[in-house]
mmCIF file of C-alpha atoms in Angstrom:
data_model
loop_
_atom_site.group_PDB
_atom_site.id
_atom_site.type_symbol
_atom_site.label_atom_id
_atom_site.label_comp_id
_atom_site.label_asym_id
_atom_site.label_seq_id
_atom_site.Cartn_x
_atom_site.Cartn_y
_atom_site.Cartn_z
ATOM 1 C CA MET R 13 11.823 -52.235 -50.053
ATOM 2 C CA ASP R 14 12.785 -49.578 -47.493
ATOM 3 C CA LYS R 15 9.622 -49.693 -45.264
ATOM 4 C CA SER R 16 11.212 -47.224 -42.354
ATOM 5 C CA ILE R 17 9.043 -44.315 -41.409
ATOM 6 C CA LYS R 18 10.929 -40.694 -41.572
ATOM 7 C CA LYS R 19 10.488 -38.638 -38.420
ATOM 8 C CA SER R 20 8.313 -35.297 -39.519
ATOM 9 C CA SER R 21 9.883 -32.009 -38.932
ATOM 10 C CA LEU R 22 6.457 -30.427 -38.258
ATOM 11 C CA THR R 23 4.443 -29.969 -35.277
ATOM 12 C CA ILE R 24 0.939 -29.055 -34.450
ATOM 13 C CA SER R 25 0.610 -25.463 -32.783
ATOM 14 C CA GLU R 26 -1.931 -24.488 -30.033
ATOM 15 C CA ASN R 27 -4.158 -23.430 -33.228
ATOM 16 C CA GLY R 28 -4.270 -26.723 -34.801
ATOM 17 C CA LEU R 29 -1.767 -25.365 -37.405
ATOM 18 C CA GLU R 30 1.626 -27.163 -38.526
ATOM 19 C CA LYS R 31 4.711 -25.223 -38.023
ATOM 20 C CA LYS R 32 8.460 -25.793 -37.791
ATOM 21 C CA THR R 33 9.745 -25.867 -34.173
ATOM 22 C CA THR R 34 11.840 -22.914 -32.796
ATOM 23 C CA GLY R 35 14.011 -24.638 -30.360
ATOM 24 C CA LYS R 36 13.338 -21.651 -27.770
ATOM 25 C CA ARG R 37 11.547 -22.559 -24.676
ATOM 26 C CA LEU R 38 8.649 -20.435 -24.126
ATOM 27 C CA GLU R 39 8.739 -18.783 -20.547
ATOM 28 C CA VAL R 40 6.130 -19.368 -18.133
ATOM 29 C CA LEU R 41 5.010 -15.922 -16.627
ATOM 30 C CA LYS R 42 4.310 -15.797 -13.025
ATOM 31 C CA THR R 43 0.796 -14.826 -12.103
ATOM 32 C CA TYR R 44 0.872 -11.864 -9.533
ATOM 33 C CA LYS R 45 -2.322 -12.073 -7.675
ATOM 34 C CA ILE R 46 -3.869 -9.268 -5.428
ATOM 35 C CA TYR R 47 -3.810 -9.369 -1.677
ATOM 36 C CA ILE R 48 -7.277 -8.955 0.132
ATOM 37 C CA GLY R 49 -7.815 -9.857 3.639
ATOM 38 C CA GLY R 50 -4.739 -11.865 4.130
ATOM 39 C CA GLN R 51 -5.680 -14.135 1.180
ATOM 40 C CA PHE R 52 -4.206 -13.999 -2.439
ATOM 41 C CA PRO R 53 -7.144 -14.402 -4.806
ATOM 42 C CA ARG R 54 -7.509 -13.590 -8.446
ATOM 43 C CA THR R 55 -9.477 -10.522 -9.461
ATOM 44 C CA GLU R 56 -13.184 -11.350 -9.806
ATOM 45 C CA SER R 57 -13.186 -9.752 -13.216
ATOM 46 C CA GLY R 58 -11.094 -12.348 -14.776
ATOM 47 C CA ARG R 59 -9.100 -9.874 -16.395
ATOM 48 C CA TYR R 60 -5.274 -9.448 -16.620
ATOM 49 C CA TYR R 61 -2.507 -7.470 -18.113
ATOM 50 C CA VAL R 62 1.176 -8.032 -19.048
ATOM 51 C CA PRO R 63 3.522 -5.134 -18.140
ATOM 52 C CA ILE R 64 6.481 -4.693 -20.669
ATOM 53 C CA ASN R 65 9.854 -3.192 -19.462
ATOM 54 C CA ALA R 66 11.946 -0.697 -21.582
ATOM 55 C CA VAL R 67 13.638 -3.823 -23.791
ATOM 56 C CA GLY R 68 10.458 -5.195 -24.664
ATOM 57 C CA LYS R 69 10.462 -8.110 -21.981
ATOM 58 C CA LYS R 70 7.140 -9.340 -20.807
ATOM 59 C CA LEU R 71 7.048 -9.291 -16.995
ATOM 60 C CA ALA R 72 4.388 -11.367 -15.522
ATOM 61 C CA ASN R 73 0.518 -11.752 -15.759
ATOM 62 C CA VAL R 74 -1.191 -9.264 -13.520
ATOM 63 C CA CYS R 75 -4.600 -8.998 -12.327
ATOM 64 C CA LEU R 76 -6.625 -6.233 -13.629
ATOM 65 C CA SER R 77 -8.643 -5.249 -10.380
ATOM 66 C CA SER R 78 -12.244 -4.205 -10.550
ATOM 67 C CA ARG R 79 -14.646 -2.137 -8.677
ATOM 68 C CA LYS R 80 -15.826 -5.370 -6.964
ATOM 69 C CA ASP R 81 -12.320 -6.099 -5.696
ATOM 70 C CA PHE R 82 -11.902 -2.567 -4.389
ATOM 71 C CA ARG R 83 -15.445 -3.122 -2.318
ATOM 72 C CA ASP R 84 -13.944 -6.326 -1.144
ATOM 73 C CA ALA R 85 -11.010 -4.961 -0.067
ATOM 74 C CA VAL R 86 -12.962 -2.105 1.848
ATOM 75 C CA VAL R 87 -15.053 -4.414 3.568
ATOM 76 C CA SER R 88 -11.885 -6.453 4.761
ATOM 77 C CA ALA R 89 -10.221 -3.474 5.771
ATOM 78 C CA ARG R 90 -13.285 -2.062 7.950
ATOM 79 C CA GLY R 91 -13.525 -5.639 9.462
ATOM 80 C CA ALA R 92 -9.661 -5.409 10.564
ATOM 81 C CA PHE R 93 -9.873 -1.838 11.809
ATOM 82 C CA GLY R 94 -11.072 -2.290 15.375
ATOM 83 C CA GLY R 95 -8.692 -5.133 16.301
ATOM 84 C CA TRP R 96 -5.804 -3.388 14.677
ATOM 85 C CA SER R 97 -6.494 0.272 16.073
ATOM 86 C CA GLY R 98 -7.173 -1.412 19.484
ATOM 87 C CA ARG R 99 -3.803 -3.007 19.747
ATOM 88 C CA ALA R 100 -1.058 -1.567 21.958
ATOM 89 C CA ALA R 101 0.949 0.965 20.131
ATOM 90 C CA PHE R 102 4.209 -1.387 20.937
ATOM 91 C CA ASN R 103 2.959 -4.167 19.731
ATOM 92 C CA ARG R 104 2.100 -2.326 16.136
ATOM 93 C CA GLY R 105 5.727 -1.363 16.491
ATOM 94 C CA GLN R 106 7.027 -4.837 16.926
ATOM 95 C CA VAL R 107 4.818 -6.129 13.600
ATOM 96 C CA LEU R 108 6.466 -3.056 11.566
ATOM 97 C CA TYR R 109 9.732 -4.124 12.655
ATOM 98 C CA ARG R 110 9.099 -7.775 12.036
ATOM 99 C CA MET R 111 7.985 -6.521 7.967
ATOM 100 C CA ALA R 112 11.357 -4.953 8.118
ATOM 101 C CA GLU R 113 13.083 -8.060 8.955
ATOM 102 C CA MET R 114 11.109 -10.256 6.732
ATOM 103 C CA LEU R 115 11.999 -7.824 3.747
ATOM 104 C CA GLU R 116 15.499 -7.774 4.688
ATOM 105 C CA GLY R 117 15.542 -11.416 4.270
ATOM 106 C CA ARG R 118 14.341 -11.077 0.876
ATOM 107 C CA LYS R 119 16.433 -8.348 -0.409
ATOM 108 C CA ALA R 120 17.734 -10.206 -3.407
ATOM 109 C CA GLN R 121 14.286 -11.062 -4.895
ATOM 110 C CA PHE R 122 13.234 -7.499 -4.480
ATOM 111 C CA ILE R 123 16.366 -6.042 -6.311
ATOM 112 C CA GLU R 124 15.985 -8.310 -9.132
ATOM 113 C CA GLU R 125 12.438 -7.293 -9.572
ATOM 114 C CA LEU R 126 13.255 -3.745 -9.654
ATOM 115 C CA THR R 127 16.151 -4.401 -12.240
ATOM 116 C CA GLN R 128 13.374 -6.225 -14.382
ATOM 117 C CA GLN R 129 11.341 -2.989 -13.960
ATOM 118 C CA ASP R 130 14.199 -0.957 -15.665
ATOM 119 C CA ALA R 131 16.053 0.157 -12.358
ATOM 120 C CA SER R 132 19.822 -0.234 -12.386
ATOM 121 C CA LYS R 133 21.332 -2.503 -9.731
ATOM 122 C CA ALA R 134 22.687 0.313 -7.665
ATOM 123 C CA LYS R 135 19.406 2.083 -7.626
ATOM 124 C CA ALA R 136 17.361 -0.940 -7.016
ATOM 125 C CA GLU R 137 19.525 -2.023 -4.039
ATOM 126 C CA LYS R 138 19.336 1.700 -2.766
ATOM 127 C CA GLU R 139 15.434 1.480 -2.754
ATOM 128 C CA VAL R 140 15.124 -1.804 -0.826
ATOM 129 C CA ASN R 141 17.538 -0.384 1.540
ATOM 130 C CA LEU R 142 15.484 2.809 2.041
ATOM 131 C CA ALA R 143 12.277 0.598 2.245
ATOM 132 C CA ILE R 144 13.662 -1.411 4.961
ATOM 133 C CA ASP R 145 14.905 1.599 7.012
ATOM 134 C CA ARG R 146 11.547 3.555 6.383
ATOM 135 C CA LEU R 147 9.783 0.493 8.216
ATOM 136 C CA ILE R 148 12.044 0.510 10.924
ATOM 137 C CA TYR R 149 11.740 4.643 11.030
ATOM 138 C CA TYR R 150 7.805 4.273 11.566
ATOM 139 C CA ALA R 151 8.117 1.002 13.988
ATOM 140 C CA GLY R 152 9.940 3.513 16.013
ATOM 141 C CA TRP R 153 6.994 6.019 16.352
ATOM 142 C CA CYS R 154 4.277 3.747 17.081
ATOM 143 C CA ASP R 155 4.354 4.264 20.496
ATOM 144 C CA LYS R 156 5.639 7.727 20.625
ATOM 145 C CA TYR R 157 3.667 9.974 18.379
ATOM 146 C CA GLN R 158 0.704 10.196 20.568
ATOM 147 C CA GLN R 159 2.844 11.553 23.434
ATOM 148 C CA ILE R 160 4.285 14.339 21.107
ATOM 149 C CA PHE R 161 0.941 15.252 19.393
ATOM 150 C CA SER R 162 -1.209 15.204 22.570
ATOM 151 C CA ALA R 163 -2.156 18.225 24.715
ATOM 152 C CA VAL R 164 -3.559 19.324 28.019
ATOM 153 C CA ASN R 165 -5.492 22.331 27.192
ATOM 154 C CA PRO R 166 -5.941 25.351 29.615
ATOM 155 C CA VAL R 167 -9.802 26.069 30.229
ATOM 156 C CA ALA R 168 -11.529 28.298 32.281
ATOM 157 C CA SER R 169 -13.497 25.918 34.366
ATOM 158 C CA SER R 170 -12.792 23.124 36.614
ATOM 159 C CA HIS R 171 -12.117 20.508 34.234
ATOM 160 C CA PHE R 172 -9.007 18.533 32.603
ATOM 161 C CA ASN R 173 -9.270 19.084 28.859
ATOM 162 C CA PHE R 174 -7.160 16.620 26.642
ATOM 163 C CA SER R 175 -6.689 16.426 22.981
ATOM 164 C CA VAL R 176 -5.257 13.041 21.665
ATOM 165 C CA PRO R 177 -4.892 11.615 18.261
ATOM 166 C CA GLU R 178 -6.901 8.748 17.121
ATOM 167 C CA PRO R 179 -7.051 6.939 13.754
ATOM 168 C CA THR R 180 -9.776 7.896 11.259
ATOM 169 C CA GLY R 181 -10.325 4.384 9.925
ATOM 170 C CA VAL R 182 -10.220 3.019 6.582
ATOM 171 C CA VAL R 183 -7.698 4.956 4.107
ATOM 172 C CA SER R 184 -7.691 4.409 0.315
ATOM 173 C CA ILE R 185 -4.314 5.009 -1.405
ATOM 174 C CA VAL R 186 -3.156 5.579 -5.188
ATOM 175 C CA ALA R 187 0.512 4.658 -4.585
ATOM 176 C CA PRO R 188 3.407 6.474 -6.495
ATOM 177 C CA GLN R 189 3.652 5.113 -10.009
ATOM 178 C CA ASN R 190 7.294 5.429 -10.351
ATOM 179 C CA ASP R 191 8.663 4.263 -7.051
ATOM 180 C CA SER R 192 7.043 0.973 -6.992
ATOM 181 C CA LEU R 193 8.471 -0.479 -3.562
ATOM 182 C CA LEU R 194 9.807 2.643 -1.648
ATOM 183 C CA GLY R 195 6.790 4.607 -2.521
ATOM 184 C CA LEU R 196 4.390 1.894 -1.753
ATOM 185 C CA VAL R 197 5.935 1.390 1.729
ATOM 186 C CA SER R 198 6.251 5.313 2.411
ATOM 187 C CA VAL R 199 2.790 5.691 2.202
ATOM 188 C CA ILE R 200 1.432 2.383 3.746
ATOM 189 C CA ALA R 201 3.830 2.712 6.813
ATOM 190 C CA PRO R 202 2.298 6.020 8.325
ATOM 191 C CA VAL R 203 -0.952 5.065 7.822
ATOM 192 C CA ILE R 204 -0.914 1.527 9.815
ATOM 193 C CA THR R 205 1.566 3.174 12.187
ATOM 194 C CA GLY R 206 -1.461 5.288 13.405
ATOM 195 C CA GLY R 207 -3.795 2.332 13.625
ATOM 196 C CA CYS R 208 -5.386 2.906 10.321
ATOM 197 C CA THR R 209 -6.268 0.093 7.730
ATOM 198 C CA CYS R 210 -5.686 0.783 3.881
ATOM 199 C CA VAL R 211 -6.629 -0.462 0.284
ATOM 200 C CA VAL R 212 -3.941 0.440 -1.812
ATOM 201 C CA LEU R 213 -3.638 0.504 -5.677
ATOM 202 C CA ALA R 214 -0.058 -0.402 -6.794
ATOM 203 C CA SER R 215 1.890 0.749 -9.583
ATOM 204 C CA GLU R 216 0.231 0.020 -12.916
ATOM 205 C CA THR R 217 3.441 -0.419 -15.211
ATOM 206 C CA LYS R 218 6.034 -1.689 -12.296
ATOM 207 C CA PRO R 219 3.947 -3.889 -9.893
ATOM 208 C CA LEU R 220 6.159 -6.673 -9.444
ATOM 209 C CA CYS R 221 7.792 -5.988 -6.185
ATOM 210 C CA SER R 222 4.527 -4.038 -5.060
ATOM 211 C CA VAL R 223 2.509 -7.613 -5.372
ATOM 212 C CA THR R 224 5.478 -9.315 -3.710
ATOM 213 C CA PHE R 225 5.591 -6.915 -0.663
ATOM 214 C CA SER R 226 2.164 -8.361 0.085
ATOM 215 C CA GLU R 227 3.895 -11.606 0.735
ATOM 216 C CA VAL R 228 6.145 -10.025 3.253
ATOM 217 C CA LEU R 229 3.020 -8.451 4.938
ATOM 218 C CA ASN R 230 1.454 -12.056 5.113
ATOM 219 C CA SER R 231 4.407 -13.475 6.773
ATOM 220 C CA SER R 232 4.930 -10.596 9.131
ATOM 221 C CA ASP R 233 2.286 -11.131 11.931
ATOM 222 C CA LEU R 234 -0.040 -8.416 10.334
ATOM 223 C CA PRO R 235 -3.553 -9.049 10.392
ATOM 224 C CA GLY R 236 -5.446 -9.995 7.479
ATOM 225 C CA GLY R 237 -7.342 -7.183 6.218
ATOM 226 C CA VAL R 238 -5.034 -4.301 7.661
ATOM 227 C CA VAL R 239 -3.133 -3.756 4.397
ATOM 228 C CA ASN R 240 -4.979 -4.926 1.168
ATOM 229 C CA ILE R 241 -3.108 -4.477 -2.005
ATOM 230 C CA LEU R 242 -4.768 -4.205 -5.679
ATOM 231 C CA THR R 243 -3.278 -3.932 -9.184
ATOM 232 C CA GLY R 244 -4.702 -2.163 -12.219
ATOM 233 C CA LYS R 245 -5.428 1.013 -13.654
ATOM 234 C CA PRO R 246 -5.710 4.312 -11.678
ATOM 235 C CA SER R 247 -7.856 5.520 -14.514
ATOM 236 C CA GLU R 248 -10.491 2.830 -13.848
ATOM 237 C CA LEU R 249 -10.353 2.667 -10.160
ATOM 238 C CA ALA R 250 -9.245 6.151 -8.869
ATOM 239 C CA SER R 251 -13.047 7.491 -8.914
ATOM 240 C CA TRP R 252 -14.315 4.534 -6.761
ATOM 241 C CA PHE R 253 -11.314 5.086 -3.960
ATOM 242 C CA VAL R 254 -12.724 8.435 -3.394
ATOM 243 C CA ASP R 255 -16.354 7.582 -3.750
ATOM 244 C CA HIS R 256 -16.789 4.948 -1.551
ATOM 245 C CA MET R 257 -18.796 5.917 1.640
ATOM 246 C CA ASP R 258 -17.160 3.442 4.084
ATOM 247 C CA VAL R 259 -13.647 5.050 3.240
ATOM 248 C CA ASN R 260 -12.584 7.778 5.577
ATOM 249 C CA ALA R 261 -9.520 9.179 3.625
ATOM 250 C CA THR R 262 -7.776 8.920 0.298
ATOM 251 C CA ILE R 263 -4.146 9.485 -0.425
ATOM 252 C CA TYR R 264 -3.196 10.492 -4.022
ATOM 253 C CA CYS R 265 0.539 10.298 -4.848
ATOM 254 C CA GLU R 266 0.383 11.359 -8.683
ATOM 255 C CA LYS R 267 0.387 14.756 -10.389
ATOM 256 C CA ASP R 268 -2.828 14.444 -12.724
ATOM 257 C CA SER R 269 -4.468 17.722 -12.171
ATOM 258 C CA SER R 270 -7.993 16.068 -13.514
ATOM 259 C CA VAL R 271 -7.789 13.175 -11.084
ATOM 260 C CA LYS R 272 -7.096 15.779 -8.352
ATOM 261 C CA LYS R 273 -10.055 17.978 -9.288
ATOM 262 C CA MET R 274 -12.298 14.950 -9.412
ATOM 263 C CA MET R 275 -11.257 13.853 -5.985
ATOM 264 C CA ARG R 276 -11.698 17.191 -4.496
ATOM 265 C CA GLU R 277 -15.374 17.349 -5.963
ATOM 266 C CA LYS R 278 -16.274 13.710 -4.962
ATOM 267 C CA SER R 279 -14.797 14.267 -1.405
ATOM 268 C CA ALA R 280 -16.959 17.418 -0.681
ATOM 269 C CA LEU R 281 -20.131 15.268 -1.402
ATOM 270 C CA ASN R 282 -19.255 12.646 1.320
ATOM 271 C CA LEU R 283 -16.911 14.687 3.693
ATOM 272 C CA LYS R 284 -13.846 12.592 3.247
ATOM 273 C CA ARG R 285 -10.588 13.682 3.951
ATOM 274 C CA ILE R 286 -8.334 13.971 0.769
ATOM 275 C CA ILE R 287 -4.265 13.926 1.068
ATOM 276 C CA PHE R 288 -2.153 14.794 -1.974
ATOM 277 C CA TYR R 289 1.653 13.718 -1.886
ATOM 278 C CA ASP R 290 2.450 14.496 -5.381
ATOM 279 C CA LYS R 291 5.566 16.625 -4.569
ATOM 280 C CA VAL R 292 7.292 14.343 -2.048
ATOM 281 C CA ASN R 293 10.492 12.986 -2.862
ATOM 282 C CA TRP R 294 10.533 9.483 -1.212
ATOM 283 C CA TYR R 295 14.271 9.080 -1.577
ATOM 284 C CA THR R 296 15.259 11.886 0.636
ATOM 285 C CA GLU R 297 14.402 12.902 4.438
ATOM 286 C CA GLU R 298 11.249 14.615 3.338
ATOM 287 C CA GLY R 299 9.722 10.977 2.682
ATOM 288 C CA GLN R 300 9.553 10.024 6.309
ATOM 289 C CA SER R 301 7.840 12.231 9.029
ATOM 290 C CA PRO R 302 5.592 11.850 11.967
ATOM 291 C CA TYR R 303 3.379 14.332 10.383
ATOM 292 C CA PHE R 304 2.587 11.756 7.780
ATOM 293 C CA ILE R 305 1.026 9.632 10.576
ATOM 294 C CA MET R 306 -1.100 12.794 11.700
ATOM 295 C CA ASP R 307 -2.485 12.995 8.183
ATOM 296 C CA THR R 308 -4.943 10.134 8.794
ATOM 297 C CA GLN R 309 -5.429 10.823 12.466
ATOM 298 C CA GLU R 310 -8.384 12.896 14.209
ATOM 299 C CA ILE R 311 -8.015 14.813 17.143
ATOM 300 C CA LYS R 312 -10.304 13.705 20.156
ATOM 301 C CA THR R 313 -10.988 16.253 22.806
ATOM 302 C CA THR R 314 -11.958 15.049 26.404
ATOM 303 C CA TRP R 315 -13.267 17.107 29.371
ATOM 304 C CA HIS R 316 -12.999 15.575 32.910
ATOM 305 C CA PRO R 317 -14.375 17.587 35.821
ATOM 306 C CA VAL R 318 -12.065 18.289 38.723
ATOM 307 C CA GLU R 319 -12.827 19.504 42.314
ATOM 308 C CA ASN R 320 -11.595 22.719 43.394
ATOM 309 C CA ILE R 321 -9.895 22.121 46.958
ATOM 310 C CA ALA R 322 -8.128 25.398 47.797
ATOM 311 C CA GLY R 323 -8.975 28.992 48.252
ATOM 312 C CA ALA R 324 -6.603 29.733 45.391
ATOM 313 C CA GLY R 325 -8.446 27.642 42.834
ATOM 314 C CA GLY R 326 -6.053 24.701 43.069
ATOM 315 C CA GLY R 327 -7.344 21.281 42.062
ATOM 316 C CA TYR R 328 -6.843 17.789 41.415
#
C-alpha cells in the first residue's frame, strides 16, 4: 500500500480561498510619504492612492493629504520663517547650491522616475539637468536681488529714504501638474531665495520625483519647515491653500478658470496675494527670472533724518 502524500497544487489566498499559484512575483510598491517640518510622516487621514502610468503600470503608494496635513505644514513653515529669513543672503545661496549638488548626485534615480511617469529618456534627462541649473541660477541671486531692486528715493525734506524688498512670509503653492520636477523646482527656488517659507502641493498624477526631491532637501542643509511638500488632489486642497489666515501669498500654476476665480474671491476676504503662473513655459528662459523672487516680496520703506550742514542744502 502506497502511503506517500502527494503535494497539493493549491494554495491559500489572502481571502482564505484556494487558488493556483501564478508564478509571477507580486511587486512591493514603495510608499511615498509627505514632507513636513523636516520629517517624513504619513498623512494623518490614513488615505492613499496609486498613480498609474500610460501603460497601466502601478507606480507607488502615495499619501492623499488632508486639510489637517496642510495646517500642520503651515505651522511648520511659520515656525521656520524667522530663522530662514534672518539668515545671511550668502548662506541661503550656499544652501541652494548644496541642493543642486545633491540633485546632481541622484540624477539616475530622478531620470528613472520620470521615465516611469511616461517621459522619454531624453526628455527626462533634460528636465533633471534644467532643474539642477535652475537651483544654481537662484543660488547666485540670493545675495544680489536686494541690490538690484532696492532704491534710495528723492525726498523734499532732510531725510534719507530707502526702499528694500523683504520676504512676505509663508507661501502656499499648487505646483505644475505636468512638469513634476522642473515645475516644482522652478516655483520653490525663487520663494526660498527671497527668504520666504512654503507649503507645496505636488503633481497628483506624477508625484514620484516630487516626493523624492524632498529627500534631496532633507540632506542639503535646508532647515526643517522651510519647504513642506504634500501629495494629493488639488480639487480637495486648493481652497484651503488660499483660505488659511496664516498664509501670506498663494501661487497657482494651472489653468483651471473656476479655481482661479475661487482664489481671487477668497483672497479678497483675507488680503492674500495671489500669483498665477499658468502661462509660463518652465523649459525656456522665461522659466527663471529675479522677478519671480519679487513676486513674494514686500517693499519696506525707511526714513532716516539727516542734518543740513551747508548753506547750499548739503547734508550727510
